[in-house]
Amino acid sequence: MTGAQVQLALDLQQDRPFSAERFIAGSSNVSARVWLARPRWPEGRLWLWGPAGTGKSHLLHIWAHQHRAVQFDAEALSCDGDGALLVAGQKLEPDVTPFVIDHLEGLTQEVALLHLLNRAHAAGRRVLMASRHPPARRFFHLPDLASRLRATMTAGLEEPEDELRATLLLSLLAERQLIVPQSVTDWLWRRLPRTGDALVQAVQRLDDAAMRRGSAISRALAIDVLSDLLGEEE
């Protein structure tokens, strides 16, 4: 389905960057991992939150695959005049399968989310959600939706600790099959901001620049394309 990011868990076997084997566990994501491993959640709902690049979407893909859940972005959720739930025009059945909803900050149809939560709860189906912020830090126009979400169990993900950040940098480079001298990766690790999002942005920019120029990834290339991200040498 174009642009909706709707997929059944069975399809996730082909999404290798989001496989369980590729997820990097650390103290910064332990709370989320513990809650995801539980067979039940209070009210059948769990909300993961944390900055970009901390692994929320990766964990959602893993859980969706394990539990044969339907996954989609919140912005694609709506309902028609008859109250039927839709994702990018396709009808959903909240009483049939668990749901995974990513990027709740993009939600536009509050009524649709309220209907989904009510029907999933009545059917005993779990709903896993994720956003950059917990529900308590967002204003919802519908009081009933605000009440349900603020009563939802939340688990936060923090920026990666140094050991995880170093592993994440190498993993991101490997996913793109980029060969980078260790001296350059060590230098990048020391100079880049201590956030997962900064690492993701940096690797993408380096890959794009190297492909455009037909050159290897070097310190000079990094200085050229990452000037706004690089800090002082430690």
C-alpha positions as a Markdown table, in Angstrom:
| # | Residue | x | y | z |
|---|---|---|---|---|
| 1 | Met | 0.0 | 0.0 | 0.0 |
| 2 | Thr | 1.6 | 3.2 | -1.1 |
| 3 | Gly | 2.8 | 5.5 | 1.6 |
| 4 | Ala | 0.7 | 4.0 | 4.4 |
| 5 | Gln | 3.3 | 1.7 | 5.8 |
| 6 | Val | 0.7 | -1.0 | 6.4 |
| 7 | Gln | 2.1 | -4.5 | 6.6 |
| 8 | Leu | 1.4 | -7.9 | 8.2 |
| 9 | Ala | 4.0 | -9.3 | 10.5 |
| 10 | Leu | 4.7 | -12.1 | 8.1 |
| 11 | Asp | 6.1 | -9.6 | 5.6 |
| 12 | Leu | 8.7 | -8.4 | 8.1 |
| 13 | Gln | 11.0 | -11.4 | 7.5 |
| 14 | Gln | 12.2 | -9.5 | 4.5 |
| 15 | Asp | 12.8 | -6.3 | 6.4 |
| 16 | Arg | 16.3 | -7.2 | 7.6 |
| 17 | Pro | 17.4 | -3.9 | 9.1 |
| 18 | Phe | 14.5 | -4.3 | 11.5 |
| 19 | Ser | 15.1 | -7.9 | 12.4 |
| 20 | Ala | 15.5 | -9.1 | 16.0 |
| 21 | Glu | 19.0 | -10.1 | 15.3 |
| 22 | Arg | 20.0 | -6.6 | 14.3 |
| 23 | Phe | 18.6 | -4.8 | 17.3 |
| 24 | Ile | 21.3 | -3.6 | 19.7 |
| 25 | Ala | 20.3 | -4.1 | 23.3 |
| 26 | Gly | 21.5 | -1.7 | 26.0 |
| 27 | Ser | 20.6 | -0.1 | 29.3 |
| 28 | Ser | 19.0 | 2.8 | 27.3 |
| 29 | Asn | 16.3 | 0.5 | 26.0 |
| 30 | Val | 16.0 | -2.1 | 28.7 |
| 31 | Ser | 12.7 | -0.8 | 30.1 |
| 32 | Ala | 11.0 | -1.1 | 26.7 |
| 33 | Arg | 12.4 | -4.5 | 26.1 |
| 34 | Val | 11.2 | -5.8 | 29.5 |
| 35 | Trp | 7.6 | -4.5 | 28.9 |
| 36 | Leu | 7.5 | -5.9 | 25.3 |
| 37 | Ala | 8.5 | -9.3 | 26.6 |
| 38 | Arg | 5.5 | -9.5 | 29.0 |
| 39 | Pro | 2.5 | -11.6 | 27.9 |
| 40 | Arg | 0.0 | -8.9 | 29.1 |
| 41 | Trp | -0.1 | -5.2 | 29.6 |
| 42 | Pro | -2.5 | -3.2 | 31.8 |
| 43 | Glu | -5.6 | -2.5 | 29.6 |
| 44 | Gly | -3.8 | -4.3 | 26.8 |
| 45 | Arg | -1.9 | -1.2 | 25.7 |
| 46 | Leu | 1.7 | -0.1 | 25.7 |
| 47 | Trp | 3.2 | 3.2 | 24.5 |
| 48 | Leu | 6.9 | 3.4 | 23.7 |
| 49 | Trp | 8.4 | 6.9 | 23.7 |
| 50 | Gly | 11.8 | 8.5 | 23.2 |
| 51 | Pro | 13.9 | 10.6 | 20.8 |
| 52 | Ala | 14.4 | 9.7 | 17.2 |
| 53 | Gly | 17.0 | 7.1 | 16.5 |
| 54 | Thr | 16.6 | 5.3 | 19.8 |
| 55 | Gly | 15.1 | 2.1 | 18.3 |
| 56 | Lys | 11.3 | 2.6 | 18.8 |
| 57 | Ser | 10.4 | 1.6 | 15.3 |
| 58 | His | 12.8 | -1.3 | 15.3 |
| 59 | Leu | 11.2 | -2.7 | 18.5 |
| 60 | Leu | 7.7 | -2.2 | 17.0 |
| 61 | His | 8.7 | -4.2 | 13.9 |
| 62 | Ile | 10.1 | -7.0 | 16.0 |
| 63 | Trp | 7.0 | -7.2 | 18.2 |
| 64 | Ala | 4.7 | -7.1 | 15.2 |
| 65 | His | 6.5 | -9.9 | 13.5 |
| 66 | Gln | 6.5 | -12.0 | 16.7 |
| 67 | His | 2.7 | -11.5 | 17.3 |
| 68 | Arg | 1.5 | -11.4 | 13.7 |
| 69 | Ala | 0.2 | -7.9 | 14.2 |
| 70 | Val | -0.9 | -5.3 | 11.7 |
| 71 | Gln | 1.4 | -2.3 | 11.7 |
| 72 | Phe | 0.9 | 1.2 | 10.3 |
| 73 | Asp | 1.7 | 4.8 | 10.8 |
| 74 | Ala | -0.8 | 6.9 | 12.9 |
| 75 | Glu | -1.3 | 9.4 | 10.1 |
| 76 | Ala | -2.9 | 6.7 | 7.9 |
| 77 | Leu | -5.6 | 5.8 | 10.4 |
| 78 | Ser | -9.2 | 7.1 | 9.8 |
| 79 | Cys | -12.8 | 6.0 | 9.9 |
| 80 | Asp | -15.6 | 6.4 | 7.4 |
| 81 | Gly | -19.1 | 7.8 | 7.9 |
| 82 | Asp | -20.3 | 4.4 | 9.1 |
| 83 | Gly | -17.6 | 4.1 | 11.8 |
| 84 | Ala | -15.5 | 1.5 | 9.9 |
| 85 | Leu | -11.8 | 1.8 | 10.7 |
| 86 | Leu | -9.6 | 2.4 | 7.7 |
| 87 | Val | -5.8 | 2.6 | 7.0 |
| 88 | Ala | -5.2 | 4.3 | 3.7 |
| 89 | Gly | -8.6 | 3.2 | 2.5 |
| 90 | Gln | -8.3 | -0.4 | 3.6 |
| 91 | Lys | -10.7 | -1.7 | 6.3 |
| 92 | Leu | -9.3 | -2.9 | 9.6 |
| 93 | Glu | -10.7 | -5.6 | 11.9 |
| 94 | Pro | -9.6 | -4.7 | 15.5 |
| 95 | Asp | -11.2 | -7.8 | 16.9 |
| 96 | Val | -9.1 | -10.1 | 14.8 |
| 97 | Thr | -5.4 | -9.1 | 15.2 |
| 98 | Pro | -3.1 | -7.1 | 17.5 |
| 99 | Phe | -2.1 | -3.6 | 16.2 |
| 100 | Val | 1.1 | -1.7 | 16.1 |
| 101 | Ile | 0.8 | 2.0 | 15.5 |
| 102 | Asp | 4.0 | 4.1 | 14.9 |
| 103 | His | 4.6 | 7.8 | 14.9 |
| 104 | Leu | 1.6 | 8.9 | 17.1 |
| 105 | Glu | 2.8 | 12.4 | 16.8 |
| 106 | Gly | 1.3 | 12.3 | 13.3 |
| 107 | Leu | -2.2 | 11.3 | 14.4 |
| 108 | Thr | -4.9 | 13.4 | 12.8 |
| 109 | Gln | -8.0 | 11.3 | 13.4 |
| 110 | Glu | -8.5 | 11.1 | 17.1 |
| 111 | Val | -12.0 | 9.5 | 16.7 |
| 112 | Ala | -10.5 | 6.7 | 14.7 |
| 113 | Leu | -7.9 | 5.9 | 17.3 |
| 114 | Leu | -10.5 | 6.0 | 20.1 |
| 115 | His | -12.7 | 3.5 | 18.2 |
| 116 | Leu | -9.7 | 1.3 | 17.6 |
| 117 | Leu | -8.7 | 1.2 | 21.2 |
| 118 | Asn | -12.2 | 0.6 | 22.4 |
| 119 | Arg | -12.8 | -2.3 | 20.0 |
| 120 | Ala | -9.4 | -3.9 | 20.5 |
| 121 | His | -9.9 | -3.8 | 24.3 |
| 122 | Ala | -13.4 | -5.3 | 24.0 |
| 123 | Ala | -11.9 | -8.1 | 21.8 |
| 124 | Gly | -8.9 | -8.7 | 24.1 |
| 125 | Arg | -6.4 | -7.6 | 21.4 |
| 126 | Arg | -3.3 | -5.7 | 22.4 |
| 127 | Val | -2.3 | -2.4 | 20.9 |
| 128 | Leu | 1.4 | -1.2 | 20.8 |
| 129 | Met | 2.1 | 2.4 | 20.1 |
| 130 | Ala | 5.1 | 4.7 | 19.8 |
| 131 | Ser | 5.8 | 8.4 | 19.7 |
| 132 | Arg | 8.6 | 10.8 | 20.5 |
| 133 | His | 6.8 | 11.9 | 23.7 |
| 134 | Pro | 4.6 | 10.2 | 26.2 |
| 135 | Pro | 0.8 | 10.8 | 26.0 |
| 136 | Ala | 0.9 | 13.0 | 29.1 |
| 137 | Arg | 2.9 | 15.5 | 27.1 |
| 138 | Arg | 0.4 | 15.8 | 24.3 |
| 139 | Phe | -2.9 | 17.6 | 24.1 |
| 140 | Phe | -5.9 | 15.5 | 22.8 |
| 141 | His | -9.1 | 17.1 | 21.9 |
| 142 | Leu | -11.2 | 14.1 | 22.8 |
| 143 | Pro | -11.5 | 13.7 | 26.6 |
| 144 | Asp | -12.2 | 10.0 | 26.3 |
| 145 | Leu | -9.1 | 9.4 | 24.2 |
| 146 | Ala | -6.9 | 11.5 | 26.5 |
| 147 | Ser | -8.1 | 9.5 | 29.5 |
| 148 | Arg | -7.4 | 6.1 | 27.8 |
| 149 | Leu | -4.0 | 7.1 | 26.6 |
| 150 | Arg | -2.9 | 8.7 | 29.9 |
| 151 | Ala | -3.9 | 5.5 | 31.6 |
| 152 | Thr | -1.8 | 3.5 | 29.1 |
| 153 | Met | 1.5 | 1.9 | 30.4 |
| 154 | Thr | 4.5 | 3.8 | 29.0 |
| 155 | Ala | 8.1 | 2.8 | 28.6 |
| 156 | Gly | 10.8 | 5.3 | 27.6 |
| 157 | Leu | 13.9 | 4.8 | 25.5 |
| 158 | Glu | 16.9 | 7.0 | 26.2 |
| 159 | Glu | 19.7 | 8.2 | 24.0 |
| 160 | Pro | 22.2 | 5.4 | 23.5 |
| 161 | Glu | 25.0 | 4.9 | 26.0 |
| 162 | Asp | 28.6 | 5.2 | 24.7 |
| 163 | Glu | 29.1 | 1.5 | 24.1 |
| 164 | Leu | 25.8 | 1.1 | 22.3 |
| 165 | Arg | 26.4 | 4.2 | 20.3 |
| 166 | Ala | 29.7 | 2.8 | 19.0 |
| 167 | Thr | 28.0 | -0.4 | 18.1 |
| 168 | Leu | 25.2 | 1.4 | 16.4 |
| 169 | Leu | 27.5 | 3.4 | 14.2 |
| 170 | Leu | 29.2 | 0.3 | 13.0 |
| 171 | Ser | 25.8 | -1.4 | 12.5 |
| 172 | Leu | 24.5 | 1.5 | 10.4 |
| 173 | Leu | 27.6 | 1.5 | 8.2 |
| 174 | Ala | 27.3 | -2.3 | 7.8 |
| 175 | Glu | 23.6 | -2.1 | 6.8 |
| 176 | Arg | 24.6 | 0.1 | 3.9 |
| 177 | Gln | 27.6 | -2.1 | 3.1 |
| 178 | Leu | 30.0 | 0.9 | 3.6 |
| 179 | Ile | 33.7 | 0.1 | 4.2 |
| 180 | Val | 35.2 | 2.9 | 6.4 |
| 181 | Pro | 38.6 | 2.8 | 8.0 |
| 182 | Gln | 38.6 | 2.3 | 11.7 |
| 183 | Ser | 40.5 | 5.6 | 12.2 |
| 184 | Val | 37.5 | 7.4 | 10.5 |
| 185 | Thr | 34.8 | 5.6 | 12.5 |
| 186 | Asp | 36.7 | 6.3 | 15.7 |
| 187 | Trp | 37.0 | 9.9 | 14.7 |
| 188 | Leu | 33.3 | 10.1 | 13.8 |
| 189 | Trp | 32.3 | 8.5 | 17.1 |
| 190 | Arg | 34.2 | 11.2 | 19.0 |
| 191 | Arg | 32.9 | 14.1 | 17.0 |
| 192 | Leu | 29.3 | 13.3 | 16.4 |
| 193 | Pro | 26.5 | 14.3 | 18.9 |
| 194 | Arg | 25.7 | 11.6 | 21.5 |
| 195 | Thr | 22.3 | 10.8 | 19.9 |
| 196 | Gly | 21.0 | 8.0 | 17.8 |
| 197 | Asp | 19.4 | 10.4 | 15.4 |
| 198 | Ala | 22.7 | 12.1 | 14.7 |
| 199 | Leu | 24.3 | 8.8 | 13.8 |
| 200 | Val | 21.5 | 7.8 | 11.5 |
| 201 | Gln | 21.7 | 11.2 | 9.7 |
| 202 | Ala | 25.5 | 11.1 | 9.5 |
| 203 | Val | 25.6 | 7.7 | 7.9 |
| 204 | Gln | 22.9 | 8.5 | 5.4 |
| 205 | Arg | 24.6 | 11.8 | 4.4 |
| 206 | Leu | 28.0 | 10.0 | 4.1 |
| 207 | Asp | 26.5 | 7.3 | 1.9 |
| 208 | Asp | 24.7 | 9.7 | -0.3 |
| 209 | Ala | 27.8 | 11.9 | -0.8 |
| 210 | Ala | 30.1 | 9.0 | -1.4 |
| 211 | Met | 27.8 | 7.7 | -4.1 |
| 212 | Arg | 27.4 | 11.1 | -5.8 |
| 213 | Arg | 31.1 | 11.7 | -5.9 |
| 214 | Gly | 32.2 | 8.1 | -6.5 |
| 215 | Ser | 34.7 | 8.4 | -3.6 |
| 216 | Ala | 35.5 | 6.5 | -0.4 |
| 217 | Ile | 34.3 | 7.8 | 2.9 |
| 218 | Ser | 37.1 | 9.7 | 4.5 |
| 219 | Arg | 37.6 | 12.3 | 7.2 |
| 220 | Ala | 37.7 | 15.0 | 4.5 |
| 221 | Leu | 34.4 | 13.9 | 3.1 |
| 222 | Ala | 32.9 | 13.8 | 6.6 |
| 223 | Ile | 34.1 | 17.4 | 7.3 |
| 224 | Asp | 32.5 | 18.5 | 4.1 |
| 225 | Val | 29.1 | 17.0 | 4.5 |
| 226 | Leu | 28.7 | 16.9 | 8.3 |
| 227 | Ser | 30.0 | 20.3 | 9.3 |
| 228 | Asp | 26.7 | 21.1 | 11.1 |
| 229 | Leu | 26.9 | 17.9 | 13.2 |
| 230 | Leu | 30.6 | 17.6 | 14.1 |
| 231 | Gly | 31.7 | 18.9 | 17.4 |
| 232 | Glu | 35.2 | 19.6 | 18.7 |
| 233 | Glu | 37.7 | 16.8 | 18.9 |
| 234 | Glu | 37.6 | 15.1 | 22.3 |
